[in-house]
Short mmCIF file of C-alpha atoms in Angstrom, two decimals:
data_model
loop_
_atom_site.label_atom_id
_atom_site.label_comp_id
_atom_site.label_asym_id
_atom_site.label_seq_id
_atom_site.Cartn_x
_atom_site.Cartn_y
_atom_site.Cartn_z
CA GLN H 1 -9.42 -19.04 21.39
CA ALA H 2 -9.22 -21.18 18.13
CA PHE H 3 -8.50 -18.28 16.02
CA LYS H 4 -5.76 -17.16 18.00
CA LYS H 5 -4.19 -20.39 17.88
CA ALA H 6 -4.37 -20.59 14.11
CA GLU H 7 -2.85 -17.20 14.07
CA GLN H 8 -0.03 -18.38 16.12
CA VAL H 9 0.47 -21.39 13.80
CA LEU H 10 0.41 -19.39 10.63
CA GLN H 11 3.07 -16.88 12.38
CA THR H 12 5.34 -19.85 13.29
CA ALA H 13 4.67 -21.26 9.61
CA GLU H 14 5.52 -17.85 7.92
CA GLY H 15 8.82 -17.68 10.13
CA SER H 16 9.90 -21.15 9.26
CA LEU H 17 9.22 -20.35 5.60
CA GLU H 18 11.49 -17.14 6.02
CA GLU H 19 14.17 -19.15 7.61
CA ALA H 20 13.86 -21.62 4.86
CA LYS H 21 14.14 -19.11 2.37
CA ALA H 22 17.28 -17.35 3.87
CA CYS H 23 18.71 -20.83 4.31
CA ASN H 24 18.16 -21.53 0.45
CA ASP H 25 19.78 -18.27 -0.42
CA ARG H 26 22.72 -19.08 1.71
CA LEU H 27 22.97 -22.35 -0.24
CA LYS H 28 22.90 -20.91 -3.80
CA THR H 29 25.51 -18.45 -2.71
CA ASP H 30 27.60 -21.11 -1.35
CA SER H 31 27.25 -23.38 -4.51
CA LYS H 32 27.87 -20.36 -6.82
CA ARG H 33 31.23 -19.50 -4.87
CA ALA H 34 32.16 -23.41 -4.67
CA SER H 35 31.38 -23.75 -8.56
CA GLU H 36 33.74 -20.72 -9.23
CA ASP H 37 36.32 -22.18 -6.89
CA LEU H 38 36.46 -25.50 -8.80
CA LYS H 39 36.30 -23.66 -12.21
CA ASP H 40 39.49 -21.53 -10.97
CA ALA H 41 41.04 -24.67 -9.61
CA ALA H 42 40.51 -26.60 -12.79
CA ALA H 43 41.64 -23.55 -14.91
CA ASN H 44 44.97 -23.44 -12.84
CA ALA H 45 45.22 -27.11 -12.97
CA GLU H 46 45.04 -26.73 -16.68
CA MET H 47 47.57 -23.93 -17.31
CA PRO H 48 50.05 -23.48 -14.35
CA ALA H 49 50.62 -19.82 -14.49
CA LYS H 50 51.93 -16.77 -12.47
CA SER H 51 49.09 -14.27 -12.51
CA LEU H 52 49.54 -10.30 -12.09
CA LYS H 53 46.30 -8.49 -11.42
CA GLY H 54 45.74 -4.91 -11.15
CA LYS H 55 46.84 -1.90 -13.24
CA VAL H 56 50.01 -1.36 -15.17
CA ASP H 57 51.50 2.01 -15.36
CA LEU H 58 53.43 2.75 -18.54
CA LYS H 59 55.58 5.67 -18.95
CA HIS H 60 57.17 6.79 -21.94
CA GLU H 61 60.58 8.72 -21.78
CA GLY H 62 62.06 10.36 -25.08
CA ASP H 63 60.60 11.38 -28.47
CA VAL H 64 57.46 9.85 -30.25
CA ASN H 65 57.33 9.22 -33.71
CA ASP H 66 53.93 9.50 -35.29
CA GLU H 67 54.67 9.12 -38.87
CA PRO H 68 52.16 6.40 -40.53
CA ALA H 69 53.88 3.18 -40.85
CA SER H 70 53.54 0.65 -43.72
CA THR H 71 54.87 -2.95 -44.06
CA ALA H 72 54.29 -2.75 -47.82
CA GLN H 73 57.26 -1.76 -50.20
CA THR H 74 54.83 0.33 -52.40
CA SER H 75 51.39 1.20 -52.07
CA ALA H 76 50.12 -1.19 -54.79
CA GLN H 77 51.62 -4.28 -53.21
CA GLN H 78 48.99 -7.08 -53.19
CA TYR H 79 48.48 -9.98 -50.41
CA SER H 80 46.60 -12.91 -50.86
CA CYS H 81 45.35 -15.36 -48.25
CA ILE H 82 47.49 -18.48 -48.33
CA GLY H 83 45.43 -20.77 -45.88
CA SER H 84 43.03 -20.50 -42.99
CA ILE H 85 42.17 -22.28 -39.83
CA GLN H 86 38.93 -22.72 -38.25
CA CYS H 87 40.14 -22.30 -34.68
CA HIS H 88 37.74 -21.28 -31.97
CA LYS H 89 33.92 -21.59 -31.25
CA HIS H 90 33.88 -17.85 -30.46
CA TRP H 91 35.59 -14.63 -31.69
CA ILE H 92 39.31 -14.41 -31.83
CA TYR H 93 40.78 -11.37 -30.19
CA ALA H 94 44.62 -11.76 -30.28
CA ALA H 95 46.94 -13.86 -32.60
CA ALA H 96 50.98 -14.17 -32.02
CA PRO H 97 53.60 -16.23 -33.87
CA PHE H 98 55.11 -18.66 -31.24
CA GLY H 99 58.60 -20.11 -32.36
CA VAL H 100 58.99 -21.41 -35.72
CA ASN H 101 55.52 -22.35 -37.61
CA ARG H 102 53.42 -22.12 -34.75
CA LEU H 103 50.92 -19.68 -33.88
CA LEU H 104 48.81 -18.78 -30.61
CA THR H 105 45.23 -17.62 -30.64
CA GLY H 106 43.26 -15.91 -27.97
CA CYS H 107 39.57 -16.42 -27.77
CA TYR H 108 36.51 -14.45 -26.25
CA ASP H 109 36.15 -17.47 -24.13
CA GLY H 110 39.22 -17.10 -22.49
CA SER H 111 41.09 -19.99 -24.02
CA ILE H 112 44.07 -19.90 -25.79
CA LYS H 113 45.13 -22.29 -28.70
CA LEU H 114 48.59 -23.39 -29.88
CA TRP H 115 48.44 -24.21 -33.70
CA ASP H 116 50.97 -26.15 -35.89
CA LEU H 117 50.89 -23.74 -39.19
CA GLN H 118 52.39 -26.23 -41.59
CA SER H 119 49.81 -29.11 -40.70
CA ARG H 120 47.10 -26.67 -39.57
CA GLU H 121 46.40 -28.82 -36.64
CA GLU H 122 45.77 -28.06 -32.97
CA ILE H 123 48.63 -28.73 -30.63
CA ARG H 124 47.13 -27.73 -27.41
CA THR H 125 44.48 -25.59 -25.72
CA PHE H 126 45.24 -23.49 -22.63
CA TYR H 127 42.87 -22.54 -20.00
CA GLY H 128 43.19 -19.93 -17.18
CA HIS H 129 41.73 -16.77 -18.13
CA LYS H 130 38.17 -15.92 -17.03
CA ARG H 131 37.50 -13.60 -19.63
CA CYS H 132 38.40 -12.45 -23.50
CA VAL H 133 42.26 -13.09 -23.91
CA ASN H 134 43.12 -9.89 -26.19
CA CYS H 135 46.92 -9.95 -25.90
CA LEU H 136 49.63 -12.78 -26.66
CA VAL H 137 53.38 -12.31 -26.81
CA ASP H 138 56.21 -14.99 -27.21
CA VAL H 139 58.47 -14.43 -24.43
CA GLU H 140 61.22 -16.76 -25.03
CA SER H 141 61.03 -17.92 -28.62
CA ASN H 142 58.91 -21.12 -28.18
CA GLN H 143 59.41 -21.63 -24.50
CA HIS H 144 56.74 -19.23 -22.67
CA PHE H 145 54.40 -16.54 -23.59
CA LEU H 146 52.42 -13.96 -22.03
CA SER H 147 48.58 -13.51 -22.11
CA GLY H 148 46.64 -10.43 -21.37
CA SER H 149 42.88 -10.69 -20.64
CA ASN H 150 39.92 -8.68 -19.72
CA ASP H 151 39.71 -10.45 -16.46
CA GLU H 152 42.66 -8.03 -15.38
CA CYS H 153 45.41 -10.54 -15.29
CA ILE H 154 48.74 -11.46 -17.25
CA LYS H 155 49.74 -14.80 -17.27
CA LEU H 156 53.11 -16.41 -18.12
#
């Protein structure tokens, strides 16, 4: 009789343990979702943006010029570095001129920085992408820019 009672108590305890584990798993999932939502909200608050998500179908009409291109006037033209900026803590995947004497840089961590090229000082950091920023385009000459990312979003 005592053995049966002990088995019942053990089964009840095991059932309670399984319920506690399931509850803990639900709490972890809810906490992770809340954390992601909070990060998204913070990112959107930092960089108000219109997002386009999905695939872009690019169609081409007309001839394709497949001749090699060069920006050098002669093949022997030499270039030299006139300065550098220590920009991000991670790899930079994109850079684009932005208006006059300004530069945008896109980073592996999803951040975008705006730089003053004369002073080599950071003007502002933009957040909003969840993954690597690999494309930057000045849209309206110092007014707006587009950024593309591995998070499958284009932001304006």
